[in-house]
Coordinates of C-alpha atoms and ligand atoms in Angstrom, one line a residue:
M138 CA -182.9 16.8 -47.8
R139 CA -182.5 20.2 -46.1
I140 CA -184.8 22.4 -44.1
E141 CA -184.0 26.1 -44.7
L142 CA -183.9 27.8 -41.4
R143 CA -183.8 31.5 -42.4
E144 CA -187.5 31.6 -43.4
L145 CA -188.5 29.6 -40.3
R146 CA -186.7 32.1 -38.0
A147 CA -188.2 35.1 -39.8
Y148 CA -191.7 33.8 -39.1
P149 CA -191.8 32.0 -35.8
G150 CA -194.7 29.6 -35.3
R151 CA -195.4 29.4 -39.1
P152 CA -194.9 25.9 -40.4
V153 CA -193.0 25.3 -43.7
L154 CA -193.6 22.1 -45.6
T155 CA -190.8 20.4 -47.4
E156 CA -191.2 17.2 -49.5
A157 CA -188.5 15.1 -51.1
R158 CA -187.4 11.6 -51.9
E159 CA -184.3 10.3 -50.2
M160 CA -182.4 7.1 -51.2
F161 CA -180.3 5.1 -48.8
D162 CA -178.0 2.3 -50.0
D163 CA -176.3 1.5 -46.7
L164 CA -179.0 1.7 -44.1
M165 CA -178.8 -0.8 -41.2
W166 CA -181.5 -2.0 -38.9
C167 CA -179.8 -3.8 -36.0
D168 CA -177.5 -6.2 -37.9
E169 CA -179.8 -6.3 -41.0
P170 CA -178.9 -4.3 -44.1
L171 CA -182.2 -2.6 -45.0
T172 CA -182.8 -3.1 -48.7
L173 CA -185.0 -0.3 -49.9
V174 CA -187.1 -1.0 -53.0
E175 CA -187.3 2.8 -53.8
A176 CA -186.3 6.1 -52.4
V177 CA -188.0 7.0 -49.1
Q178 CA -190.9 9.5 -49.5
V179 CA -190.3 12.3 -47.0
K180 CA -192.7 15.0 -45.8
A181 CA -191.4 17.5 -43.2
S182 CA -193.5 20.2 -41.7
A183 CA -191.2 22.5 -39.6
F184 CA -191.7 25.5 -37.4
Y185 CA -189.5 27.6 -35.2
D186 CA -190.6 28.7 -31.7
E187 CA -188.5 30.6 -29.2
G188 CA -185.3 29.3 -30.5
R189 CA -186.5 25.7 -30.8
L190 CA -187.1 23.8 -34.0
F191 CA -190.0 21.4 -34.2
V192 CA -190.5 19.0 -37.2
T193 CA -193.3 16.7 -38.0
L194 CA -191.5 14.1 -40.1
R195 CA -193.4 11.6 -42.2
V196 CA -191.4 8.8 -43.9
S197 CA -192.9 6.0 -46.1
G198 CA -191.5 3.5 -48.5
K199 CA -190.9 -0.2 -49.2
A200 CA -188.1 -2.5 -48.1
V201 CA -187.3 -6.1 -48.8
R202 CA -186.9 -7.9 -45.5
P203 CA -186.1 -11.5 -44.4
C204 CA -189.0 -13.1 -42.6
S205 CA -188.3 -13.4 -38.9
R206 CA -189.6 -17.0 -38.9
C207 CA -188.5 -18.6 -42.2
L208 CA -185.9 -16.1 -43.5
V209 CA -187.7 -15.9 -46.9
K210 CA -187.5 -12.4 -48.3
A211 CA -190.6 -10.4 -48.6
E212 CA -191.6 -6.8 -49.4
E213 CA -192.7 -4.6 -46.5
A214 CA -194.4 -1.3 -46.8
F215 CA -193.6 1.1 -43.9
E216 CA -194.9 4.4 -42.8
R217 CA -194.3 6.6 -39.7
E218 CA -195.1 10.1 -38.7
E219 CA -193.8 11.8 -35.6
L220 CA -193.4 15.3 -34.2
E221 CA -190.0 15.9 -32.7
E222 CA -187.9 18.7 -31.5
I223 CA -184.6 18.8 -33.3
P224 CA -181.8 20.4 -31.3
L225 CA -179.8 22.9 -33.3
E226 CA -176.1 22.8 -32.5
D227 CA -175.5 26.1 -34.3
P228 CA -178.4 28.4 -33.6
K229 CA -177.4 30.6 -36.6
A230 CA -177.1 27.7 -39.1
P231 CA -178.7 28.6 -42.5
Y232 CA -180.2 25.1 -42.9
L233 CA -180.6 21.7 -41.3
E234 CA -179.6 18.5 -43.0
L235 CA -182.5 16.1 -42.3
R236 CA -180.9 12.9 -43.6
P237 CA -179.9 11.4 -40.2
W238 CA -183.4 12.1 -38.9
I239 CA -185.0 10.4 -42.0
A240 CA -182.7 7.4 -41.5
A241 CA -183.8 7.2 -37.8
G242 CA -187.4 7.5 -38.8
V243 CA -187.1 4.6 -41.3
R244 CA -185.4 2.4 -38.6
L245 CA -188.3 3.0 -36.3
A246 CA -190.9 2.6 -39.1
V247 CA -190.0 -0.9 -40.1
D248 CA -191.5 -4.0 -38.4
P249 CA -189.2 -5.4 -35.7
R250 CA -190.5 -8.9 -36.5
P251 CA -191.2 -8.9 -40.3
L252 CA -193.3 -11.9 -41.6
C253 CA -193.5 -13.2 -45.2
R254 CA -197.2 -13.8 -44.5
P255 CA -199.2 -13.6 -41.2
D256 CA -199.5 -17.4 -40.8
C257 CA -195.9 -18.2 -41.7
R258 CA -195.0 -21.5 -39.9
G259 CA -191.3 -20.9 -39.9
L260 CA -188.3 -23.2 -39.6
C261 CA -188.4 -26.1 -37.2
A262 CA -185.9 -25.4 -34.4
D263 CA -185.1 -29.1 -34.1
C264 CA -184.8 -30.5 -37.7
G265 CA -184.5 -27.3 -39.6
A266 CA -187.4 -28.1 -42.0
D267 CA -189.1 -25.1 -43.6
L268 CA -192.6 -25.9 -42.3
N269 CA -194.3 -23.8 -45.0
M270 CA -192.8 -26.2 -47.6
E271 CA -192.4 -29.6 -45.9
D272 CA -193.2 -31.7 -42.9
H273 CA -190.7 -32.4 -40.1
R274 CA -187.8 -34.5 -41.2
E275 CA -187.3 -38.0 -40.1
G276 CA -186.1 -38.3 -36.6
C277 CA -187.3 -34.9 -35.6
T278 CA -188.6 -34.8 -32.1
A279 CA -190.1 -31.4 -32.1
S280 CA -193.7 -32.6 -32.7
V281 CA -193.6 -35.7 -30.4
T282 CA -191.7 -35.0 -27.2
T283 CA -192.7 -32.9 -24.3
P284 CA -192.2 -29.3 -25.4
D285 CA -188.9 -27.8 -24.2
P286 CA -189.9 -24.9 -21.9
R287 CA -187.3 -22.7 -23.5
L288 CA -188.7 -23.4 -26.9
E289 CA -192.2 -22.7 -25.6
K290 CA -191.0 -19.3 -24.4
L291 CA -189.5 -18.7 -27.8
K292 CA -192.8 -19.6 -29.5
D293 CA -194.5 -16.9 -27.3
L294 CA -192.1 -14.4 -28.6
L295 CA -192.7 -15.4 -32.2
Ligands
LIG601 ZN1 -191.9 -16.6 -43.3
LIG602 ZN1 -188.8 -30.6 -37.0

């Protein structure tokens, strides 16, 4: 998706709205390949002011994410809007390719700790049981012994 810069330069301060859908097949979030259900919906409102380009970029869409507790995959709707100044490497460039900024917006929009459902009980760190589906397995000590302080800390993070 491109923003045409000629018109913006001709009328400083006047915002120009551009809308498009942009598909990504190889987007990464940390080590996780982000599987998009559909093309990202993008709205960009851009204006030029004293040689600087400002863009209000709104991205929204759906991705399939592994639950951060039990690893089951679930669909997540994401949405983010932010005003940012985009530096122009070439001040005379006829257009700006917005794709890298859209990708960055999607990475910031998705949940850093996705859950398959709000009360997901996750996998037992001791016996590996999926606590949504089953009880602790035989011999598991997670539910009987004094809690390991390191595990307690981990629970706070989850
Ligand atoms: Zn889960
Ligand atoms: Zn267990």
